[in-house]
Coordinates of C-alpha atoms (C1' of nucleotides) in Angstrom, one line a residue:
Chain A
X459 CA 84.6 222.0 135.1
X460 CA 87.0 220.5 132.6
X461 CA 87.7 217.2 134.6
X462 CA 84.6 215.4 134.2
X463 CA 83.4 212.4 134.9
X464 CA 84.5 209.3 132.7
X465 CA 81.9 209.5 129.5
X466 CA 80.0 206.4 131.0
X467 CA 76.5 207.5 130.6
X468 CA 76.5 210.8 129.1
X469 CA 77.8 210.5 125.4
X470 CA 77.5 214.4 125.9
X471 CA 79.6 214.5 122.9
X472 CA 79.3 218.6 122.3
X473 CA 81.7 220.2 120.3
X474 CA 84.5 220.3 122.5
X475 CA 86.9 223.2 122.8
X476 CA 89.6 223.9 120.2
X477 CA 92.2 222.0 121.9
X478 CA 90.7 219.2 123.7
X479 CA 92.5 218.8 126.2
X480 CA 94.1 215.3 126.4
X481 CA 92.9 214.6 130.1
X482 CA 92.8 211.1 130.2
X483 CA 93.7 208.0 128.4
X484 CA 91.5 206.3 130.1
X485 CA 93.0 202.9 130.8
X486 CA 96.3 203.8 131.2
X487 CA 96.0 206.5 134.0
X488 CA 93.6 203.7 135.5
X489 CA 96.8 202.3 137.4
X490 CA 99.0 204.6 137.1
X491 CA 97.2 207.6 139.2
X492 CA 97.0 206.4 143.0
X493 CA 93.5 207.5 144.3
X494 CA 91.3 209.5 142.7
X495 CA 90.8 211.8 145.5
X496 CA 87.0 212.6 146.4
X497 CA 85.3 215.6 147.1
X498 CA 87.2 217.4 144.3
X499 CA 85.5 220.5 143.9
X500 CA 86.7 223.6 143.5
X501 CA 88.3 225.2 146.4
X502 CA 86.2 227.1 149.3
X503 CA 87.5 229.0 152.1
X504 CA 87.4 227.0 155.3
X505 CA 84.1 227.2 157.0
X506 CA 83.8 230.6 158.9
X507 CA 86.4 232.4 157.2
X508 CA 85.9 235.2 154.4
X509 CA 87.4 237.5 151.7
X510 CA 87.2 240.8 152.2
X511 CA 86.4 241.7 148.3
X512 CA 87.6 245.0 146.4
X513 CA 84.0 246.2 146.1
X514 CA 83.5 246.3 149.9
X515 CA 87.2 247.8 150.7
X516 CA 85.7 251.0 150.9
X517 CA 83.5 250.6 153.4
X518 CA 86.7 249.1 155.4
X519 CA 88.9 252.6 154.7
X520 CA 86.5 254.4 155.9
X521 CA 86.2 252.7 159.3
X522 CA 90.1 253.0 159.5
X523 CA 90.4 256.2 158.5
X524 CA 88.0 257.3 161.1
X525 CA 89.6 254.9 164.1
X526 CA 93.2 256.2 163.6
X527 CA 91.5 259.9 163.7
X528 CA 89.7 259.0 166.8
X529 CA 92.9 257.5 168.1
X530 CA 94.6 259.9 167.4
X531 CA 92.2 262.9 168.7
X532 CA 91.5 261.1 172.2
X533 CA 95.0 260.1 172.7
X534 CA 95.4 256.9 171.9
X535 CA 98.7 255.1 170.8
X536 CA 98.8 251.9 168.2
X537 CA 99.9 248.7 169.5
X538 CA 100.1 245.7 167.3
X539 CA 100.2 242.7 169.2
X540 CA 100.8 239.0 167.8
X541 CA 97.8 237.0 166.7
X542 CA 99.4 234.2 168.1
X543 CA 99.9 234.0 172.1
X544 CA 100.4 231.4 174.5
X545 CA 97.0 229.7 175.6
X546 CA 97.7 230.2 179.4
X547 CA 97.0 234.3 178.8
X548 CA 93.5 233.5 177.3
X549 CA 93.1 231.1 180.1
X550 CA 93.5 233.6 182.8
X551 CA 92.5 236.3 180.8
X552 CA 89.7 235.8 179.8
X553 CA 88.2 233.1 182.3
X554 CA 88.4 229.8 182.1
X555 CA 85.1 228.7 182.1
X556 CA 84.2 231.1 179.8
X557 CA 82.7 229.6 176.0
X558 CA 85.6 232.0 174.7
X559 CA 88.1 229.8 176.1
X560 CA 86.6 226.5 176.8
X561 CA 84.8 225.9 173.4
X562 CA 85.7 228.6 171.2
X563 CA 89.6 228.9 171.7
X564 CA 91.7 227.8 168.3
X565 CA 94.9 226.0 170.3
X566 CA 97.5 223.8 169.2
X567 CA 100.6 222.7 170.2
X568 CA 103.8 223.9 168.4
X569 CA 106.0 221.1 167.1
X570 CA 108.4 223.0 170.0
X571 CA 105.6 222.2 172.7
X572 CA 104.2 225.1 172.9
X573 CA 100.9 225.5 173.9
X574 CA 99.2 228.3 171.6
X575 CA 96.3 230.0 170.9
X576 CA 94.6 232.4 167.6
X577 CA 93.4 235.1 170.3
X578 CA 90.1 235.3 170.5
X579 CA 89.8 238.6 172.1
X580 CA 92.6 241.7 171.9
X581 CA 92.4 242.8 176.0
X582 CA 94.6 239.9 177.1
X583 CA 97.7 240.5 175.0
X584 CA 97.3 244.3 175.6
X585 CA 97.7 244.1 179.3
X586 CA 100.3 241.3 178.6
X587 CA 102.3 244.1 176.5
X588 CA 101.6 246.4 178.9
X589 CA 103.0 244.4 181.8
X590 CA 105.7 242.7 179.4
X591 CA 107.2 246.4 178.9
X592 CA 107.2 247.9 181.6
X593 CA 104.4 250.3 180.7
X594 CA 103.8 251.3 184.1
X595 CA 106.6 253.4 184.2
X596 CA 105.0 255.5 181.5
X597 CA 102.8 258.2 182.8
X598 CA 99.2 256.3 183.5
X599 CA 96.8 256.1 182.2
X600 CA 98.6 254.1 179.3
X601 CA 95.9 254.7 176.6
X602 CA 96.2 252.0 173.5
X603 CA 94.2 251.1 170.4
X604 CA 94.4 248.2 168.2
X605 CA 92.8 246.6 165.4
X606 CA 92.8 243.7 163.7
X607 CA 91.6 239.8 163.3
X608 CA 90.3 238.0 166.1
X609 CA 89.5 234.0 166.2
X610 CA 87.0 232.1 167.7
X611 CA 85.9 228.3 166.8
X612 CA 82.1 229.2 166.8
X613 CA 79.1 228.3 164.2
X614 CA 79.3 230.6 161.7
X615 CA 76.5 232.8 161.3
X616 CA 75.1 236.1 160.0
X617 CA 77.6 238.7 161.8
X618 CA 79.6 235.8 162.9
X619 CA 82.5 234.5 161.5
X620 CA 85.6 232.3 162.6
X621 CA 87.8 235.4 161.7
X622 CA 86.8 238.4 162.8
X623 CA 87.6 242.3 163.4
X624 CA 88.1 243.9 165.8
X625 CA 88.5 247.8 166.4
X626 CA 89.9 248.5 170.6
X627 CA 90.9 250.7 172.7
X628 CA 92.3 250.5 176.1
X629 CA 93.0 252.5 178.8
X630 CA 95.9 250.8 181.8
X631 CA 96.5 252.4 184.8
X632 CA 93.7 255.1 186.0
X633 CA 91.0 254.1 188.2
X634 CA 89.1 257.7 187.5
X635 CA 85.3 257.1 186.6
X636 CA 85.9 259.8 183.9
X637 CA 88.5 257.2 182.2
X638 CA 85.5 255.0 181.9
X639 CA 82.7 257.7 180.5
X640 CA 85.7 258.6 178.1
X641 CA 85.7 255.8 176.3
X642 CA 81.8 256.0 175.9
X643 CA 82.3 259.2 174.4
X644 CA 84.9 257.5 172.0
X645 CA 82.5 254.6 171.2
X646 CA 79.7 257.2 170.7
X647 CA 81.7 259.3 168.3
X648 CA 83.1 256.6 166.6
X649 CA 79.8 255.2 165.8
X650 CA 78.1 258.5 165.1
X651 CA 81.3 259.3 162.3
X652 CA 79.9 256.6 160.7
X653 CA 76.6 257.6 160.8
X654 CA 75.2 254.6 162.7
X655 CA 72.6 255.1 165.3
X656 CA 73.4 253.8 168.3
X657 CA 72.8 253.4 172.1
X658 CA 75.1 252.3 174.8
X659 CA 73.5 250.0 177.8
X660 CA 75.2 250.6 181.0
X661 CA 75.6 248.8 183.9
X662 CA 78.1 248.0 187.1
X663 CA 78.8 245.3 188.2
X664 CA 80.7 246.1 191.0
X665 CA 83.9 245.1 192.6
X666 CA 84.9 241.5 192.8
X667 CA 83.6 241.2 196.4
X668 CA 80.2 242.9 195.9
X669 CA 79.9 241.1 192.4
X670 CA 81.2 237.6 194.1
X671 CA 78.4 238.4 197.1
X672 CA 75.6 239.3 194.5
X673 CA 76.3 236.0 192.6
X674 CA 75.9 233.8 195.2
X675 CA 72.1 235.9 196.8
X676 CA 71.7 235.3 192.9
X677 CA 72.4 231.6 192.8
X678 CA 70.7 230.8 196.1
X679 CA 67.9 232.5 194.5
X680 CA 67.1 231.0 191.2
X681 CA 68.7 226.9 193.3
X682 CA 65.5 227.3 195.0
X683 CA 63.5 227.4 191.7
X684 CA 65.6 224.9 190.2
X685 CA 62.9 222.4 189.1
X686 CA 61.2 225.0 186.6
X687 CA 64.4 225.9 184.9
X688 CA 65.4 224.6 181.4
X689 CA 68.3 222.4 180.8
X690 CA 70.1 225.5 179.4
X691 CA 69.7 227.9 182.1
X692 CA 70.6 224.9 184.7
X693 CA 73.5 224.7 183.2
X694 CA 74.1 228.9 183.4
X695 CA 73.4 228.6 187.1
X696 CA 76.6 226.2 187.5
X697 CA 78.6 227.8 184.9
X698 CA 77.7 231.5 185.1
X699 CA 74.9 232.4 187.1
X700 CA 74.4 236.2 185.9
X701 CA 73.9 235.0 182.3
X702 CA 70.4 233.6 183.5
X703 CA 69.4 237.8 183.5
X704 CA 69.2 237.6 180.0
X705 CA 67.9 234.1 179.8
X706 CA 65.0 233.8 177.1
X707 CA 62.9 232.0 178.4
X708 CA 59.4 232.9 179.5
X709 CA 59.9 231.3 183.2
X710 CA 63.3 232.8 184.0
X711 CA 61.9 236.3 183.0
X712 CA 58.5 236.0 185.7
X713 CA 61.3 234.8 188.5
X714 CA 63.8 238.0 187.6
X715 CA 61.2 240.4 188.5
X716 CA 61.8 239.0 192.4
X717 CA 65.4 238.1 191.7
X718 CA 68.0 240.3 193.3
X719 CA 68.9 243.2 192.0
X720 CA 72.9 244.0 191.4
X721 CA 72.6 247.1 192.0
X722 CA 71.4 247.0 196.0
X723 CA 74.5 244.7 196.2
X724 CA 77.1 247.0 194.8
X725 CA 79.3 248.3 197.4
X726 CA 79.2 252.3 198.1
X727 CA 82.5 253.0 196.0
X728 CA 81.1 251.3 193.4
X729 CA 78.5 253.0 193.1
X730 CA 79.9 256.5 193.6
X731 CA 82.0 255.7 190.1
X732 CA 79.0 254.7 188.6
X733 CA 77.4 257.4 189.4
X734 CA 80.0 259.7 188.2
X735 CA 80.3 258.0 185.0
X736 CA 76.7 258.8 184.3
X737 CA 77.3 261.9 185.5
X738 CA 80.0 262.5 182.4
X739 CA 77.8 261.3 180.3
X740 CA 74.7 263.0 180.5
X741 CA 77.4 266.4 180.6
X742 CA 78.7 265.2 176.7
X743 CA 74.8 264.3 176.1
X744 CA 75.8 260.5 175.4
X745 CA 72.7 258.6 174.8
X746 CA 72.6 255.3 176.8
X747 CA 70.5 253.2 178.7
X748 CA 70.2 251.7 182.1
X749 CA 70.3 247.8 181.7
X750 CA 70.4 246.5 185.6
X751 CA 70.3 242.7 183.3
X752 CA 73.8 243.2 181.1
X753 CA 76.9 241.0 181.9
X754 CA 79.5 240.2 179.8
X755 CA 80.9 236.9 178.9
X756 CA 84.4 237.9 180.2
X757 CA 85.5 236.9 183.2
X758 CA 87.8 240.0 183.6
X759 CA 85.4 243.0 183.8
X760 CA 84.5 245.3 187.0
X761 CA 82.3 248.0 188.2
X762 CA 80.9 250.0 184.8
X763 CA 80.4 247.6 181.6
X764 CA 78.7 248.6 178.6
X765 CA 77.4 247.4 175.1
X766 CA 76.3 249.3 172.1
X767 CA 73.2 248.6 169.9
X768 CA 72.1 250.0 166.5
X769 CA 69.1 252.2 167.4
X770 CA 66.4 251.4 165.7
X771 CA 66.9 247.4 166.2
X772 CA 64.4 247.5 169.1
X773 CA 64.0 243.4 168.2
X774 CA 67.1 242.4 169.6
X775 CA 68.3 240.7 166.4
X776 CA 70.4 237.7 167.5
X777 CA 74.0 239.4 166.6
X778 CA 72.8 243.0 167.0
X779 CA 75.4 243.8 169.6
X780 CA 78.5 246.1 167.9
X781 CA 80.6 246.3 170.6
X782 CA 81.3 246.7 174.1
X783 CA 83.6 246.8 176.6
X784 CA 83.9 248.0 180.7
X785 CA 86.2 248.2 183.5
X786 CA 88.6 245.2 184.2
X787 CA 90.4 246.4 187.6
X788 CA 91.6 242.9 188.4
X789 CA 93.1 241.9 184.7
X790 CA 96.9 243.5 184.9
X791 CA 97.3 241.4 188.0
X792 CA 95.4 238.6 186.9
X793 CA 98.6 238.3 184.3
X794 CA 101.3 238.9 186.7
X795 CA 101.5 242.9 187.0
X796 CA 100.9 245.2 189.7
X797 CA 97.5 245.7 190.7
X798 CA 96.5 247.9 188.0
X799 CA 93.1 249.6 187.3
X800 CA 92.4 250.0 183.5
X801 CA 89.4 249.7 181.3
X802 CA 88.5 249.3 177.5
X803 CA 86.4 248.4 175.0
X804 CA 85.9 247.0 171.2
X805 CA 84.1 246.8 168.5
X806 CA 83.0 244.2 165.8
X807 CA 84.0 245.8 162.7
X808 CA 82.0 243.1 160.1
X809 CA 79.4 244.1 161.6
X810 CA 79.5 247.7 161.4
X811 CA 80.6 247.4 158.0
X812 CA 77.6 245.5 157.5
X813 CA 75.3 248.3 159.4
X814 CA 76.9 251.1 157.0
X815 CA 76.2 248.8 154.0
X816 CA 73.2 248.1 154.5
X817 CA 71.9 251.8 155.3
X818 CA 74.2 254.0 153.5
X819 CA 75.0 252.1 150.3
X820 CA 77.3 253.8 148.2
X821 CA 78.2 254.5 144.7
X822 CA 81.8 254.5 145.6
X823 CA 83.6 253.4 142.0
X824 CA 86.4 251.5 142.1
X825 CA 89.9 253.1 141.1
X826 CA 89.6 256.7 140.9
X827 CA 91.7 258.9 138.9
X828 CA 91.7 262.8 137.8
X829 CA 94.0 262.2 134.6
X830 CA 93.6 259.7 132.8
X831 CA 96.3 258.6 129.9
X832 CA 95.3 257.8 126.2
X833 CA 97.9 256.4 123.8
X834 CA 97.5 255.9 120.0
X835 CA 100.1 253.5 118.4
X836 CA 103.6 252.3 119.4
X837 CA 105.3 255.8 119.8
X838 CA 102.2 257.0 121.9
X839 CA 102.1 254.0 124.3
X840 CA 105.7 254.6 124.8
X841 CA 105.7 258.4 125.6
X842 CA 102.5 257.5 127.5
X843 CA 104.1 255.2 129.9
X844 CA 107.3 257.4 130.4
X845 CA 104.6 260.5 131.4
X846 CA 102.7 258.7 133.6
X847 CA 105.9 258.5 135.7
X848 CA 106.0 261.8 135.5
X849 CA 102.0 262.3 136.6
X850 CA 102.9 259.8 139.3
X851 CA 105.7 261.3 141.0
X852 CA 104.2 264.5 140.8
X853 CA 101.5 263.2 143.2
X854 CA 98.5 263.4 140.7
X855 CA 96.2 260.3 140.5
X856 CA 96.7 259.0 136.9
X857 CA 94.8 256.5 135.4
X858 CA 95.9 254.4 132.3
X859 CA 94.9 251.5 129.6
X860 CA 97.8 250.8 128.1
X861 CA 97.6 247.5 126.9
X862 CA 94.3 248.8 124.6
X863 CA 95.0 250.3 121.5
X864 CA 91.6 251.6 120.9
X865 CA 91.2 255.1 121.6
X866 CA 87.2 254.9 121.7
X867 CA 88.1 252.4 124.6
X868 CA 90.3 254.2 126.5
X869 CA 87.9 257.0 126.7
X870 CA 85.4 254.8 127.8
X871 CA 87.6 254.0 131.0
X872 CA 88.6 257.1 131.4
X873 CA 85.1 258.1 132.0
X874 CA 84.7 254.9 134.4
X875 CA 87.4 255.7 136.3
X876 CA 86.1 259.4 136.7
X877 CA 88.9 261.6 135.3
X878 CA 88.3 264.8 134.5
X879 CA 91.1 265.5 132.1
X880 CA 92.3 263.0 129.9
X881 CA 96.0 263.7 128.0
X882 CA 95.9 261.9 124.4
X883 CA 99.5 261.2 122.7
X884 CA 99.5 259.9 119.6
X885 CA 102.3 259.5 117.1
X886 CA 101.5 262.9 115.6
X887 CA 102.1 264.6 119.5
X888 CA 104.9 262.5 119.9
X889 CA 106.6 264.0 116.1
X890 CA 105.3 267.6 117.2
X891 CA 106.3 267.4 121.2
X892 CA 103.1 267.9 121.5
X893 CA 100.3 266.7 123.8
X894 CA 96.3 266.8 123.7
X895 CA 94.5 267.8 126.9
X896 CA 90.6 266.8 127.1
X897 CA 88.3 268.4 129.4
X898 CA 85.6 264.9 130.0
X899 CA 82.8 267.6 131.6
X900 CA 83.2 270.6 128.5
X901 CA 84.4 268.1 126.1
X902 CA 86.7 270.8 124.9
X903 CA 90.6 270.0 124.4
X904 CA 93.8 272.1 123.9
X905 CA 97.1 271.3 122.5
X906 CA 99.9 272.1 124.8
X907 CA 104.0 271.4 124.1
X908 CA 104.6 268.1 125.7
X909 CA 107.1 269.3 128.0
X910 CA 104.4 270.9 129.8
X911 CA 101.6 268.5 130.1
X912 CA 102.0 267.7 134.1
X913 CA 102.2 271.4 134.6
X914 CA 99.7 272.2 133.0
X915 CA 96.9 269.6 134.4
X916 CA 98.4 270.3 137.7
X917 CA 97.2 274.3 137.0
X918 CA 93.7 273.0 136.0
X919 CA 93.7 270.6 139.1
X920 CA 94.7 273.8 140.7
X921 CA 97.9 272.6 142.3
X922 CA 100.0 275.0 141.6
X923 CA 100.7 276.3 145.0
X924 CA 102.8 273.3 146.2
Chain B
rG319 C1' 77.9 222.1 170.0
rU320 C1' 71.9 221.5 168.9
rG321 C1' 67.7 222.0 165.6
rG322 C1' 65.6 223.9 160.9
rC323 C1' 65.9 226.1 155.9
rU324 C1' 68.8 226.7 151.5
rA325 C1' 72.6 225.7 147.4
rU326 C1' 71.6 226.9 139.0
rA327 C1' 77.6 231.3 135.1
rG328 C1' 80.9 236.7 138.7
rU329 C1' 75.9 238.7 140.5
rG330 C1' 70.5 238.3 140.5
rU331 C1' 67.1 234.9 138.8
rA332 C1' 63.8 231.0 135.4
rA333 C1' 62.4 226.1 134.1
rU334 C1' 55.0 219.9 135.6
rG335 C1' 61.3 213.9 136.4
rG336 C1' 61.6 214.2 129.6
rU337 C1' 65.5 218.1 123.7
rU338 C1' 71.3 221.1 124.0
rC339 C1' 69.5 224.6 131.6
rG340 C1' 66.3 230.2 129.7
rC341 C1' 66.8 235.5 131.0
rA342 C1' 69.1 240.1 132.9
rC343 C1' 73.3 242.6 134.6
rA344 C1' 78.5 242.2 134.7
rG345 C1' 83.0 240.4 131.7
rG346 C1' 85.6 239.8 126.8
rA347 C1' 86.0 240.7 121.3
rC348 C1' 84.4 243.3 117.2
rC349 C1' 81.7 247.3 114.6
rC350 C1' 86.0 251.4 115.8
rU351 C1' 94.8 252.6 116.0
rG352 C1' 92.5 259.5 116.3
rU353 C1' 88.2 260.7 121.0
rG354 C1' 83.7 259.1 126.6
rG355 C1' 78.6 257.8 129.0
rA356 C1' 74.5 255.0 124.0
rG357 C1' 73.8 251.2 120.4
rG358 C1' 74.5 246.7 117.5
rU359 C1' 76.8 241.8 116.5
rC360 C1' 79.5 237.9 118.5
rU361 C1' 81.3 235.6 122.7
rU362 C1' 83.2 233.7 127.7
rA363 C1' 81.1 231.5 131.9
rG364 C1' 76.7 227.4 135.5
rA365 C1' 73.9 222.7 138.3
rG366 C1' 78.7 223.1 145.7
rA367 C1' 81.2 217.8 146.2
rG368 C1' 80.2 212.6 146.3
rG369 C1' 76.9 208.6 145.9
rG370 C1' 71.8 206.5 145.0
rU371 C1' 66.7 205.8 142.7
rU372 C1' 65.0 206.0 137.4
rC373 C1' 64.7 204.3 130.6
rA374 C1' 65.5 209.5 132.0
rA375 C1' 67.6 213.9 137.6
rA376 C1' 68.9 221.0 138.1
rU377 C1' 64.3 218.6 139.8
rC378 C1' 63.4 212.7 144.1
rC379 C1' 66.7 210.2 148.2
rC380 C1' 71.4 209.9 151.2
rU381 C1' 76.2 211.7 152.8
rC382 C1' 79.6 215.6 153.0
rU383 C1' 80.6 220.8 152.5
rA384 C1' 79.1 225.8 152.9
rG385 C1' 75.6 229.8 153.7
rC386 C1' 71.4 231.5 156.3
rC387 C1' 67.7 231.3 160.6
rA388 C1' 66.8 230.0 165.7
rC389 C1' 69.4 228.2 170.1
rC390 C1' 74.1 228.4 172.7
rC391 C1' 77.4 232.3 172.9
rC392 C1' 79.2 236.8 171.4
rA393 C1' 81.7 241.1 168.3

RNA sequence: GUGGCUAUAGUGUAAUGGUUCGCACAGGACCCUGUGGAGGUCUUAGAGAGGGUUCAAAUCCCUCUAGCCACCCCA
């Protein structure tokens, strides 16, 4: 760092660079500058929040490329809804109670007195849109997809972050059980296009009255073992009682075996779809799993809910969970529509772009081209940087160095950036009209009138048919 | 929000409290204004921030910050 401390101790002396740097005259800035601010370091991003570097982009374009085909294959329209919303939808989104909202929610008020939120989930302002627009009068179901940063105020970790992506898609307005095994089958396919294993854990839990009656056999269950549970899983029984299925400890697990089971509380409709949704699924051959023990941490969802796992991560890693998602019946009129039936689900996308990084690491370059430019001398650059206009417009990925004058360079990127022709123009092409055309794999080159070049390389790239 | 571990160039790493912090890769320049993958020479760049102990700190201590791990929770 150039500022460094005032030479007290360390004569340090060292030849110092060129033009050293007249930082400080010592005395006089003593008074003149105000504080000498601490903790000057350099600059970090704020705790929780990362770059998304060139060298990953790829992995990121690939998961794109394949949601918008998915999308677009299943049905699915884009919606882009506004990071910001006002904190009441989150409240009754998601649930109050919920960590999402009570702990995790980044809120503020505008300077207008507004009370806003960074949304922490993408459901909530879907059905807001959907309601907000009128969507009902579209034919039903109203199938959406989304993707884009999510924020929650949690402790970073690995596969956690403050700002996060998210990859959704919903489905407003059909109550059909195949509604809900279709978006399994998206999931699934999503997941297998990227070559991740996965499996989906399935469960129901029910409609609100079934779910509402199962909590309570569940809470009057575990209150009468009350003295042998942990602070923590006290604190579920108050605050969300079907959390304490998946409680770790050693205690809770011995008391589920004789805990109630959801599904002898689910009522006989809800049952019947969940039946039928298994049904769809063992027809596409989606893997999943029965998990009578998974809940969500939203307050919204009903009847089928699901979450996918990499295969192969039997341990559950903490953070293992890519996505998930379920039924949320209740939601569109939880946020002032009609009573609506729709369902949905999302993935994390760090961390499947972590999962594809870490088992399929690639040897994706960075820029790519098929031509690639060299200039010699003034003249050349010139003519260079008029054709590669030319290459551009023409469609062709063209790749360029013009601010080196060494051929030997040039060639050097070339070969980095992967071209397989390279078109030299030095003064003597630009006296002759006149251009070279290397072939990088023979190693072979022609001499072709300059007026030609683009045709030509588009014949070798065998474009001609356009 | 709780507990623990960690923090050296862009990246990965090395150095019993004692010279100027070593190495590899990456980057730049040159060898080389007329032809690529190699090589050679030179070079840029570092102790997360702040404070303390000590004759002496990358090394020991404290605070902050961040990352990681477990919990909480979740994607």
């Amino acid at each position: 760092m150039p500022p460094k401390k005032s030479a007290g101790k360390k004569p340090a002396a060292k030849s110092v660079a060129p033009k050293p740097a007249p930082k400080k005259p010592a005395e006089s800035s003593g008074e003149a500058v105000p504080a000498p601010r601490k903790g000057m370091g350099p600059i970090q991003s704020v705790r929780g929040m990362r770059d998304l570097l060139p060298a990953d982009q790829h992995y990121w374009r690939r998961v794109n490329r394949l949601s918008e085909e998915l999308a677009n294959a299943y049905g699915f329209e884009r919606i882009d809804t506004p990071m910001v919303e006002e904190t009441s939808l989150f409240i009754r989104g998601v649930g109050r109670s919920t960590d999402i909202v009570e702990k995790e929610l980044y809120s503020w008020e505008t300077p207008g007195g507004e009370n806003v939120a960074l949304r922490p989930e993408g459901t909530a302002s879907v059905v807001r849109a959907y309601v907000q627009h009128g969507m009902l009068n579209q034919p039903q179901p109203v199938k959406l997809w989304y993707v884009g940063p999510m924020f929650r105020y949690d402790r970073p970790q690995a596969g956690r972050f403050r700002q996060f992506y998210q990859l959704g898609f919903e489905a407003i307005g059909d109550a059909d059980p195949v509604i809900d095994a279709q978006l399994m089958i998206v999931g699934w396919s999503f997941l297998r296009g990227l070559g991740i294993d996965a499996v989906v854990r399935v469960n129901s839990l029910g409609s609100p009255e079934s779910r509402a009656n199962y909590k309570n056999a569940l809470v009057a269950y575990f209150r009468a073992k009350r003295a042998k549970l942990s602070d923590d899983d006290k604190r579920r029984l108050l605050k969300n009682p079907l959390r304490l299925l998946d409680s770790k400890d050693p205690a809770v697990q011995e008391m589920k075996a004789e805990a109630p089971q959801i599904v002898d509380w689910l009522d006989e409709e809800s049952k019947a779809h969940f039946m039928r949704v298994l049904e769809y699924l063992d027809e596409v051959g989606v893997p999943y799993q029965l998990d009578p023990y998974l809940v969500r941490g939203l307050d919204y969802y009903t009847k089928t809910v699901f979450e996918w796992y990499a295969a192969g991560d039997d341990q559950e890693l903490a953070q293992s969970a890519l996505g998930g998602g379920g039924r949320y019946d209740g939601l569109v009129e939880q946020l002032g529509g009609r009573p609506t039936p729709a369902a949905g689900f999302s993935f994390g996308l760090d961390r499947i772009v972590s999962r594809i990084k870490d088992t399929q690491p690639s040897t994706a370059i960075g820029y790519k081209a098929e031509v690639f430019l060299a200039q010699l001398g003034d003249m050349g650059r010139k003519k260079a940087i008029a054709l590669f206009e030319e290459f551009r417009e023409s469609g062709i990925p063209v790749g360029e160095a013009f601010s080196k004058a060494n051929i030997k360079q040039q060639m050097e990127i070339a070969n980095r950036q992967g071209a397989k022709w390279v078109v030299v123009i030095g003064q003597k092409e630009v006296l002759d009209g006149t251009a070279i055309i290397r072939d990088m794999e023979a190693g072979s080159q022609e001499i072709v009138d300059a007026k030609k070049v683009v045709h030509e390389i588009k014949k070798k790239l065998g474009r001609n048919g356009e």
